[in-house]
Short mmCIF file of C-alpha atoms in Angstrom, two decimals:
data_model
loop_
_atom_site.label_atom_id
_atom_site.label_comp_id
_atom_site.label_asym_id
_atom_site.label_seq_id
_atom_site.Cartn_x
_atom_site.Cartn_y
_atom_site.Cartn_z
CA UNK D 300 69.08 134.70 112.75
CA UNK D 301 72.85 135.79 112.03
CA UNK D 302 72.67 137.79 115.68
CA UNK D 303 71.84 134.87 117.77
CA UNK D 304 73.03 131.63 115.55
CA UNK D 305 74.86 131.43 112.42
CA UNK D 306 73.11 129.48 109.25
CA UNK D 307 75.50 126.20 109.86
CA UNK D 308 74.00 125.90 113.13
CA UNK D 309 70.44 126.49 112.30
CA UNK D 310 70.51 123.84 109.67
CA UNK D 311 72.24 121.47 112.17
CA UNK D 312 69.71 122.20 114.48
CA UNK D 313 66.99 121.72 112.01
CA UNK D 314 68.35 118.37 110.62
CA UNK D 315 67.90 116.63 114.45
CA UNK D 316 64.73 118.27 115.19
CA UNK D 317 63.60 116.09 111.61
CA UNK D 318 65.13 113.10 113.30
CA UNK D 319 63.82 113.59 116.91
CA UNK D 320 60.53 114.47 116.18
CA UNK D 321 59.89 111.71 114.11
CA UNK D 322 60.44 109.69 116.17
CA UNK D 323 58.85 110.86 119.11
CA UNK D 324 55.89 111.07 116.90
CA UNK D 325 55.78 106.92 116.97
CA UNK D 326 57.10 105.80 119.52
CA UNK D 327 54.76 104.64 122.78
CA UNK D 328 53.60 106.83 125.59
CA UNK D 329 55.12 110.02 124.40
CA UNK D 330 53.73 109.25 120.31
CA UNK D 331 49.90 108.72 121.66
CA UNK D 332 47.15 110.77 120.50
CA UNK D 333 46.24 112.04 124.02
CA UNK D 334 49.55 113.16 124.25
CA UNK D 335 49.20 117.37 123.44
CA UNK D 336 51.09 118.09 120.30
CA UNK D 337 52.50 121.00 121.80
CA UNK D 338 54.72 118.62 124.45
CA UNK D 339 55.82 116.44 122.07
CA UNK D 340 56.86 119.40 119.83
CA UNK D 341 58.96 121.00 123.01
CA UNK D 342 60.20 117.56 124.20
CA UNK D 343 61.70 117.48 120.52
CA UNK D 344 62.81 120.44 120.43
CA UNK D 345 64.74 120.21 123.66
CA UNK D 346 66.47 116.80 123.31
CA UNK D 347 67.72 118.29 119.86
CA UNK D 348 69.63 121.38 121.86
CA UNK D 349 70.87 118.83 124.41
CA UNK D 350 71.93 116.00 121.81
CA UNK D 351 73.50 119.11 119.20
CA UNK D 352 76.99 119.52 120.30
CA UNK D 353 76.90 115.42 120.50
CA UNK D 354 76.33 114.47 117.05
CA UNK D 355 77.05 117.47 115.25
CA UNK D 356 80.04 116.19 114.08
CA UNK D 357 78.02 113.53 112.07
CA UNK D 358 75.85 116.12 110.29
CA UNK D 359 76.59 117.02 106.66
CA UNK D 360 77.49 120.78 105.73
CA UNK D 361 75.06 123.05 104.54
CA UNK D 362 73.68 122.10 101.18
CA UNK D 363 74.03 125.40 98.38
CA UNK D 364 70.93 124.56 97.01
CA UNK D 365 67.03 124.21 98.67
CA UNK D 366 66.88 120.81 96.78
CA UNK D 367 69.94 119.81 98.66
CA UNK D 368 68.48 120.70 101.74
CA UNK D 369 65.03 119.33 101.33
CA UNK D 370 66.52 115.97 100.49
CA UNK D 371 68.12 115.84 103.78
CA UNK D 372 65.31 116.96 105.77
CA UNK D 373 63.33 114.07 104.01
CA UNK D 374 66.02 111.57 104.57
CA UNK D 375 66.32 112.60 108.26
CA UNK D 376 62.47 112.13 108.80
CA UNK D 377 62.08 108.88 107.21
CA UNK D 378 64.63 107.49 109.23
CA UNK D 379 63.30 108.99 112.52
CA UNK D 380 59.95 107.31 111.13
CA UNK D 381 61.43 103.82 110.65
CA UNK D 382 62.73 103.56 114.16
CA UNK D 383 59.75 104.81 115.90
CA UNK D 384 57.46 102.38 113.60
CA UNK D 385 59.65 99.69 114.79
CA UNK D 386 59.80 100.15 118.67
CA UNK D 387 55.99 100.95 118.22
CA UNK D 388 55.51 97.68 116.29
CA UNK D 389 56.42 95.48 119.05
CA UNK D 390 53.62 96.57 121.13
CA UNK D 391 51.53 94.50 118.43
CA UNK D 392 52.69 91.44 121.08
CA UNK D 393 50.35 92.62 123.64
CA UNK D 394 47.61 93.17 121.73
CA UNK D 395 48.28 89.26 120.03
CA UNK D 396 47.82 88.12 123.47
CA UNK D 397 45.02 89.94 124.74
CA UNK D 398 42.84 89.14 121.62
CA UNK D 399 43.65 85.46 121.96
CA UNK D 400 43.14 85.56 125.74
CA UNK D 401 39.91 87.37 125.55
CA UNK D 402 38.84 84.69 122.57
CA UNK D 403 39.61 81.60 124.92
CA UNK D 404 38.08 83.01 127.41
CA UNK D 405 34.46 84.16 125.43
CA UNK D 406 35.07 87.95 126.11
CA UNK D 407 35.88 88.37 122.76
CA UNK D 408 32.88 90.33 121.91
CA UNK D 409 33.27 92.65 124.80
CA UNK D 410 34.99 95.70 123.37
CA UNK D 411 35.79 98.87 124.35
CA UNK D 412 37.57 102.05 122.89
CA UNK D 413 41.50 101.73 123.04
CA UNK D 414 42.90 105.11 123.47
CA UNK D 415 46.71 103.51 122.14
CA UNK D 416 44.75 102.58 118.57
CA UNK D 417 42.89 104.11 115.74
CA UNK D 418 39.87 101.46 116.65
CA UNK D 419 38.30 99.83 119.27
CA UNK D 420 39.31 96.47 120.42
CA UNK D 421 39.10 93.39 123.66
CA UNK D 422 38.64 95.17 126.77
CA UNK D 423 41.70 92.88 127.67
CA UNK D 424 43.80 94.06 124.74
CA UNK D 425 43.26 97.72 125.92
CA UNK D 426 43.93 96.40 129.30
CA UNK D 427 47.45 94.98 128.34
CA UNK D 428 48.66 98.10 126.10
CA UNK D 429 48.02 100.37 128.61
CA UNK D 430 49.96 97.74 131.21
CA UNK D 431 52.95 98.09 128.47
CA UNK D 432 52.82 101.75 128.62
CA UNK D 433 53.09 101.87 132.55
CA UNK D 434 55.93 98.95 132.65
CA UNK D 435 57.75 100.84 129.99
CA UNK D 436 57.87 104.05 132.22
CA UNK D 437 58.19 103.01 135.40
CA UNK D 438 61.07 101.00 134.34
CA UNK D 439 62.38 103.84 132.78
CA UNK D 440 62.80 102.31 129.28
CA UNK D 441 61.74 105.38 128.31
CA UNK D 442 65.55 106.47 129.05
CA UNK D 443 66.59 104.14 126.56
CA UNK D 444 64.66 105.52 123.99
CA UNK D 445 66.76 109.14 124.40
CA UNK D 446 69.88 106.42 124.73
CA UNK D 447 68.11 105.14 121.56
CA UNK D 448 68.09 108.42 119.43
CA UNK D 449 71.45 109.21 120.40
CA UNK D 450 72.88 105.97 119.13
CA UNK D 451 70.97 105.97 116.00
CA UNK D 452 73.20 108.69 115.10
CA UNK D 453 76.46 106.00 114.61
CA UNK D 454 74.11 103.10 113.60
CA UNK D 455 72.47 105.46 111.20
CA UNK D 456 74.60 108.48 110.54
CA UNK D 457 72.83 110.84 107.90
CA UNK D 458 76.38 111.26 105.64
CA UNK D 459 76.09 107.23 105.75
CA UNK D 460 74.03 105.64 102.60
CA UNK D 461 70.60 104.59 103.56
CA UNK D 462 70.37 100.98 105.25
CA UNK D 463 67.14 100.66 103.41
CA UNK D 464 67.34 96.49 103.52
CA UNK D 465 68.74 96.80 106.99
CA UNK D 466 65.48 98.26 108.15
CA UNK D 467 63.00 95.87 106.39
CA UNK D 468 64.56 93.09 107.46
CA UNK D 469 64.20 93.87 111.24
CA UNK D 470 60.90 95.02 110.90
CA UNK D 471 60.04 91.76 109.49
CA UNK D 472 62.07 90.33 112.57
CA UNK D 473 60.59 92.71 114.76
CA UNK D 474 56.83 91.72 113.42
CA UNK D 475 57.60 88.55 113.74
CA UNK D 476 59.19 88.11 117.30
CA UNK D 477 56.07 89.95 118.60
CA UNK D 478 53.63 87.90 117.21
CA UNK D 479 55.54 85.02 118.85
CA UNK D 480 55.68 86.34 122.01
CA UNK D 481 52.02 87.46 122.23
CA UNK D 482 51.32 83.80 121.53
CA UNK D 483 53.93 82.86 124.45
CA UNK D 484 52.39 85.13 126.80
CA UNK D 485 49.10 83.71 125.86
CA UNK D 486 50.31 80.04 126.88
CA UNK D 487 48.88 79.37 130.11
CA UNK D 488 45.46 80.65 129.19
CA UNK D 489 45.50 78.62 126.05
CA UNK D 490 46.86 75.56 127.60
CA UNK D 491 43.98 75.93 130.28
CA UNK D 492 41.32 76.37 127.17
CA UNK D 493 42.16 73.33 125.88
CA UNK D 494 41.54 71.51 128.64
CA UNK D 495 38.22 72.68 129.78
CA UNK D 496 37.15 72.24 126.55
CA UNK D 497 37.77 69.17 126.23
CA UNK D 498 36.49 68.17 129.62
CA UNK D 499 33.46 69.96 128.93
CA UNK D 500 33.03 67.89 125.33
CA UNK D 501 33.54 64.61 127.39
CA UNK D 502 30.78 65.55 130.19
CA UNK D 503 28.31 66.63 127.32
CA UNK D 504 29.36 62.96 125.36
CA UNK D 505 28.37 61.27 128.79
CA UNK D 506 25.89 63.25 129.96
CA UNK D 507 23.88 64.28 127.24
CA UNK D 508 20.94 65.77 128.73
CA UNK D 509 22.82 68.04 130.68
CA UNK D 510 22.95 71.81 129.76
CA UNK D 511 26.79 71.66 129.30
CA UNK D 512 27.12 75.62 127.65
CA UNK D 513 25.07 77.21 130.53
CA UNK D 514 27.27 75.93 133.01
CA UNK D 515 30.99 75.80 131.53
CA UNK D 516 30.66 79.75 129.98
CA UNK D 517 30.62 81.75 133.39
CA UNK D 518 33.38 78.98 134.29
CA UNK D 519 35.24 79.46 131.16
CA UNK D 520 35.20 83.06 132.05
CA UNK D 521 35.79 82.92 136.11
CA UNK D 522 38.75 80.65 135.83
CA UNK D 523 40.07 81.63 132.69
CA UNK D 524 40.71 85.14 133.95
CA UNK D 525 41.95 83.90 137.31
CA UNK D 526 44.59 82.25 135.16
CA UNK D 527 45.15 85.14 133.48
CA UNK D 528 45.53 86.92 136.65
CA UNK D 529 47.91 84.86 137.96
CA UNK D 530 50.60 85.05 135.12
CA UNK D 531 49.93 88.92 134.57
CA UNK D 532 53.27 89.65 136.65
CA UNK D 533 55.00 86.95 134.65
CA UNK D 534 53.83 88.69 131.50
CA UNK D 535 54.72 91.79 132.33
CA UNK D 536 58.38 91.19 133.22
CA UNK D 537 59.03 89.02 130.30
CA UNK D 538 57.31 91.83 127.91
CA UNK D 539 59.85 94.59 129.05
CA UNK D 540 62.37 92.38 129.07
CA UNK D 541 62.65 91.88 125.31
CA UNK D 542 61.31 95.64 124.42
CA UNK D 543 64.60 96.24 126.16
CA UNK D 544 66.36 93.89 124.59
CA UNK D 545 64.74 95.89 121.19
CA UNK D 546 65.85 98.99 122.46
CA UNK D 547 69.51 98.06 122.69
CA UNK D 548 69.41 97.91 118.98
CA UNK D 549 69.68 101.05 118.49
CA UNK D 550 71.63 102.01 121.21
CA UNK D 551 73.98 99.79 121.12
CA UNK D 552 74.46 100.78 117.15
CA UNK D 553 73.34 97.08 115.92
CA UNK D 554 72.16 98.24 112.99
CA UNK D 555 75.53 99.35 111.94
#
């Protein structure tokens, strides 16, 4: 390698590519299983020539020994790991909503293969994830993950200790927050549950020979997905609003 780059910057090299891949390994869109290996591997490998003569000033030497070196490489992975676990954990907000959507709704038991998880789940879960995808590019949020990577570097940088407690505690934050907002974006549906239910409890108290289930499940479903139709945009904007606001973390060096 000596007649094209010298061992320093080999190992510098090698130390972002641990970072960068990791991290494009998790995080959505570009970290999906339908995504070829092979693009993920060159997307990696070219952000870490572009983002090289950037952060190599926060890169420790080259270790004497292969322990030394090891230990970083491990250290540099784990770390990429952690923030692509956490921007892909937030995504768990969608998939909150869509499985209490589809359950107020009786489509629960209509489910189909998700190609963004290991197993299948609601058709309207599947629906929503892949809805979070598209916002998330055609927004370009996906810039802010590459803004994301690059700030990491003074949130996170590798001759730094390890924030170990810094990263539990926001992805406890981060697991929490979604789970609140998938119930948020779930509101309107739920609040419209409620009261069809109960209207359709007091019309089977009065009205007790009437065949109440046969007529209130295809309107359960019909208006309960017009609802959810008609706050899909609201949904949407509010979801990429706080993944953004996510994002920032680690651009903006919070973590630091």
């Amino acid at each position: 390698m000596e007649p094209y780059a010298t061992a320093d910057q080999v190992w510098a090299g090698g130390l972002i590519f641990a970072r960068v891949g990791a991290i494009l390994m998790m995080i959505p869109g570009i970290g999906e299983s339908y995504v070829p290996p092979r693009v993920r591997l060159s997307l990696a490998l070219l952000l870490s020539l572009v983002m090289w003569p950037l952060v190599a000033g926060t890169l420790p030497a080259l270790p004497p020994t292969l322990g030394g070196m090891v230990g970083w490489i491990i250290r540099e992975v784990l770390t990429g790991l952690a923030i692509g676990l956490i921007l892909r954990s937030f995504m768990t907000a969608l998939v909150t909503a869509g499985e209490i959507i589809s359950m107020q709704t009786t489509l629960g038991f209509s489910q189909t293969a998700n190609p963004l998880q290991a197993s299948p789940g609601s058709t309207l879960s599947a629906f929503l994830m892949l809805l979070g995808v598209t916002l998330i590019f055609a927004t370009n949020t996906h810039h802010m993950f590459i803004a994301g990577v690059l700030g990491s570097y003074e949130a996170i940088a590798p001759a730094k200790p390890m924030i170990a407690a810094d990263f539990a505690a926001l992805a406890v934050k981060t697991l929490g927050e979604s789970f609140m907002l998938g119930v948020q974006l779930s509101a309107p549906v739920l609040v419209f549950a409620l009261i069809f239910n109960l209207a359709s409890g007091l019309i089977a108290r009065v009205m007790p020979a009437f065949q109440v289930y046969f007529a209130a499940a295809p309107l359960s479903v019909l208006l309960g997905l017009s609802v959810f139709a008609l706050g899909l945009g609201v949904m949407g904007t509010i979801f990429i609003d706080r993944y953004r606001a996510l994002a920032r973390v680690f651009t903006g060096g919070a973590l630091g």
